[in-house]
Amino acid sequence: MTAKVAQTQHRYIIGSRGSGIHEILRETDVVVEVPSEEEKSDVITLHGEQSKLGLALAQIYSKAASHVSTNIKCPMWMHKKLIGPKGATLEKLVPESKEFNNLKVEFEDGGVIYIEGSPDKVKNAQVALQAEIGRLEKTETSEVIKVDPKYHKHIIGRNRSVLNKICGENTNVHVQVPDEGKHSFEIRVEGDRVLVPR
């Protein structure tokens, strides 16, 4: 018997070190054959007694549905705000993110947050993160100012004295001047939308 299951879900059927397919074999006497990643196939083959194939198939679908993944688009400058110092903000927004087995939250290059775990935990994390992204979009901003790199050291000043003077007492404004070696013209100003000029 064959069954179609999205290749992205195959690892949840296989389980850690094959524990998933061994469990199905132990409980149903049905051998589950999962194609390798290189085959790029969605077809899973079941070998066993006709009367037990239905039960094995139900277990396959249950394991496949036990984990889901999703991506959230999020500007890169928000990543560190969502993570917070030592991950404190993320832990507050998504408490399950500390328990790696239950939920995985990864901040990837290109402005993407990858979430993986059980359907309910992924949904909760997605809702919490999107709400915080929405709040940040309303209250904070990130702007890029182009300045010739030869002037960067004058903007920073000795011991950041000029930069500190520019920001003044506005602790909600952060100025990122690129490293000298990057030869980048882009200085990024982030912070409170009211305080950061557009």
Short mmCIF file of C-alpha atoms in Angstrom, two decimals:
data_model
loop_
_atom_site.label_atom_id
_atom_site.label_comp_id
_atom_site.label_asym_id
_atom_site.label_seq_id
_atom_site.Cartn_x
_atom_site.Cartn_y
_atom_site.Cartn_z
CA MET A 1 0.00 0.00 0.00
CA THR A 2 1.21 3.54 -0.72
CA ALA A 3 0.30 6.86 0.85
CA LYS A 4 1.14 10.43 -0.10
CA VAL A 5 2.62 12.59 2.66
CA ALA A 6 4.46 15.87 2.07
CA GLN A 7 8.20 15.24 2.14
CA THR A 8 8.64 18.01 4.73
CA GLN A 9 6.69 15.83 7.20
CA HIS A 10 8.62 12.59 6.59
CA ARG A 11 11.09 13.19 9.43
CA TYR A 12 8.25 13.29 11.94
CA ILE A 13 7.08 9.88 10.72
CA ILE A 14 10.62 8.48 10.89
CA GLY A 15 11.24 9.97 14.34
CA SER A 16 14.54 10.30 16.16
CA ARG A 17 16.85 7.49 14.97
CA GLY A 18 13.90 5.76 13.30
CA SER A 19 11.86 5.56 16.53
CA GLY A 20 8.63 6.51 14.72
CA ILE A 21 8.69 3.79 12.09
CA HIS A 22 9.95 1.24 14.69
CA GLU A 23 6.96 2.11 16.87
CA ILE A 24 4.56 1.53 13.96
CA LEU A 25 6.25 -1.81 13.20
CA ARG A 26 6.06 -2.87 16.86
CA GLU A 27 2.36 -1.99 17.20
CA THR A 28 1.05 -3.08 13.79
CA ASP A 29 3.63 -5.46 12.24
CA VAL A 30 3.68 -3.13 9.24
CA VAL A 31 6.99 -2.04 7.70
CA VAL A 32 7.02 1.61 6.65
CA GLU A 33 9.32 2.55 3.78
CA VAL A 34 10.09 6.27 3.59
CA PRO A 35 11.93 7.58 0.49
CA SER A 36 15.28 9.30 0.99
CA GLU A 37 15.49 13.09 0.71
CA GLU A 38 17.39 12.73 -2.58
CA GLU A 39 14.42 10.93 -4.15
CA LYS A 40 12.22 14.02 -3.59
CA SER A 41 9.14 11.80 -3.40
CA ASP A 42 5.97 12.21 -1.32
CA VAL A 43 5.08 8.50 -1.61
CA ILE A 44 5.44 6.30 1.48
CA THR A 45 5.09 2.54 1.07
CA LEU A 46 3.57 0.21 3.68
CA HIS A 47 4.26 -3.57 3.71
CA GLY A 48 2.17 -5.86 5.90
CA GLU A 49 -1.08 -7.71 6.41
CA GLN A 50 -4.08 -6.09 4.70
CA SER A 51 -6.04 -5.96 7.97
CA LYS A 52 -3.29 -3.97 9.74
CA LEU A 53 -2.46 -1.47 7.01
CA GLY A 54 -5.31 0.87 7.99
CA LEU A 55 -4.04 1.19 11.58
CA ALA A 56 -0.46 1.79 10.37
CA LEU A 57 -1.69 4.42 7.93
CA ALA A 58 -3.58 6.21 10.70
CA GLN A 59 -0.38 6.31 12.77
CA ILE A 60 1.57 7.68 9.80
CA TYR A 61 -0.91 10.53 9.31
CA SER A 62 -0.96 11.22 13.05
CA LYS A 63 2.83 11.49 13.23
CA ALA A 64 2.97 13.60 10.06
CA ALA A 65 0.43 16.04 11.53
CA SER A 66 2.15 16.19 14.93
CA HIS A 67 4.56 18.87 13.71
CA VAL A 68 4.13 21.82 11.37
CA SER A 69 6.32 24.72 10.38
CA THR A 70 5.71 28.24 9.17
CA ASN A 71 7.61 31.40 8.26
CA ILE A 72 6.86 34.96 9.35
CA LYS A 73 8.23 37.90 7.42
CA CYS A 74 9.87 40.41 9.72
CA PRO A 75 12.36 43.23 9.02
CA MET A 76 15.88 42.27 10.13
CA TRP A 77 16.18 45.27 12.46
CA MET A 78 13.30 43.92 14.53
CA HIS A 79 14.96 40.55 15.17
CA LYS A 80 17.09 41.73 18.08
CA LYS A 81 14.11 43.56 19.59
CA LEU A 82 12.01 40.39 19.44
CA ILE A 83 14.82 38.28 20.93
CA GLY A 84 15.82 40.78 23.63
CA PRO A 85 18.82 40.56 25.98
CA LYS A 86 19.80 36.90 26.41
CA GLY A 87 16.52 35.89 24.73
CA ALA A 88 14.38 37.40 27.51
CA THR A 89 11.86 39.13 25.22
CA LEU A 90 11.35 36.02 23.08
CA GLU A 91 10.91 33.90 26.20
CA LYS A 92 8.25 36.30 27.46
CA LEU A 93 6.43 36.39 24.09
CA VAL A 94 6.76 32.65 23.42
CA PRO A 95 7.47 30.76 26.68
CA GLU A 96 7.61 27.40 24.86
CA SER A 97 10.61 28.58 22.79
CA LYS A 98 12.95 27.55 25.64
CA GLU A 99 11.77 23.96 25.42
CA PHE A 100 13.52 22.94 22.20
CA ASN A 101 11.60 19.65 21.83
CA ASN A 102 8.25 21.41 21.82
CA LEU A 103 8.93 24.48 19.71
CA LYS A 104 11.74 25.83 17.58
CA VAL A 105 11.93 29.57 16.78
CA GLU A 106 14.80 30.65 14.52
CA PHE A 107 15.58 34.15 13.26
CA GLU A 108 17.01 33.79 9.76
CA ASP A 109 18.77 36.12 7.35
CA GLY A 110 16.55 37.85 4.85
CA GLY A 111 13.96 38.96 7.38
CA VAL A 112 12.33 35.62 8.15
CA ILE A 113 11.34 33.95 11.43
CA TYR A 114 11.05 30.16 11.15
CA ILE A 115 8.74 28.40 13.64
CA GLU A 116 8.42 24.63 14.01
CA GLY A 117 6.56 22.45 16.50
CA SER A 118 3.15 21.07 17.35
CA PRO A 119 0.31 22.84 15.48
CA ASP A 120 -1.13 24.59 18.57
CA LYS A 121 2.26 25.83 19.81
CA VAL A 122 3.23 27.08 16.33
CA LYS A 123 -0.09 28.93 16.04
CA ASN A 124 0.32 30.54 19.48
CA ALA A 125 3.89 31.60 18.69
CA GLN A 126 2.85 32.98 15.31
CA VAL A 127 0.03 35.05 16.84
CA ALA A 128 2.27 36.41 19.64
CA LEU A 129 5.16 37.30 17.31
CA GLN A 130 2.92 38.91 14.68
CA ALA A 131 1.21 41.01 17.36
CA GLU A 132 4.59 42.24 18.63
CA ILE A 133 5.79 42.93 15.07
CA GLY A 134 2.62 44.97 14.52
CA ARG A 135 3.25 46.91 17.73
CA LEU A 136 6.88 47.61 16.76
CA GLU A 137 5.80 48.79 13.29
CA LYS A 138 3.53 51.39 14.92
CA THR A 139 5.91 52.59 17.63
CA GLU A 140 9.43 52.15 16.23
CA THR A 141 11.29 52.60 12.99
CA SER A 142 14.61 51.99 11.31
CA GLU A 143 16.07 54.48 8.83
CA VAL A 144 19.25 54.39 6.77
CA ILE A 145 21.35 57.53 6.25
CA LYS A 146 24.07 57.43 3.60
CA VAL A 147 27.33 59.01 4.75
CA ASP A 148 30.79 58.68 3.20
CA PRO A 149 32.82 56.25 5.38
CA LYS A 150 35.63 58.84 5.76
CA TYR A 151 33.28 60.87 8.01
CA HIS A 152 32.15 57.97 10.19
CA LYS A 153 34.90 58.43 12.80
CA HIS A 154 33.90 62.10 13.17
CA ILE A 155 30.27 61.07 13.75
CA ILE A 156 31.34 58.57 16.42
CA GLY A 157 33.94 60.79 18.14
CA ARG A 158 36.41 59.77 20.82
CA ASN A 159 34.81 57.22 23.15
CA ARG A 160 31.54 57.73 21.21
CA SER A 161 31.32 61.29 22.57
CA VAL A 162 29.83 62.82 19.39
CA LEU A 163 27.42 59.95 18.91
CA ASN A 164 26.28 60.22 22.53
CA LYS A 165 25.76 63.97 22.05
CA ILE A 166 23.70 63.36 18.90
CA CYS A 167 21.46 60.89 20.72
CA GLY A 168 21.39 63.06 23.84
CA GLU A 169 19.16 61.60 26.52
CA ASN A 170 17.12 59.63 23.99
CA THR A 171 17.95 56.13 25.17
CA ASN A 172 15.25 54.86 22.81
CA VAL A 173 17.36 55.83 19.79
CA HIS A 174 20.22 53.62 18.63
CA VAL A 175 22.73 54.57 15.91
CA GLN A 176 24.65 51.80 14.14
CA VAL A 177 27.78 52.96 12.34
CA PRO A 178 29.32 50.16 10.23
CA ASP A 179 32.82 48.85 10.96
CA GLU A 180 35.62 50.61 9.11
CA GLY A 181 36.55 47.45 7.23
CA LYS A 182 33.11 47.21 5.59
CA HIS A 183 33.48 50.55 3.71
CA SER A 184 29.70 50.90 3.88
CA PHE A 185 27.95 54.24 3.39
CA GLU A 186 24.92 53.12 5.44
CA ILE A 187 24.41 54.38 8.99
CA ARG A 188 21.29 52.92 10.54
CA VAL A 189 19.18 54.86 13.03
CA GLU A 190 16.66 52.82 15.00
CA GLY A 191 14.25 53.61 17.78
CA ASP A 192 11.09 55.40 18.81
CA ARG A 193 9.18 56.48 15.69
CA VAL A 194 8.59 59.95 17.21
CA LEU A 195 12.31 60.50 17.87
CA VAL A 196 13.83 59.11 14.65
CA PRO A 197 13.57 61.67 11.80
CA ARG A 198 12.33 60.37 8.48
#
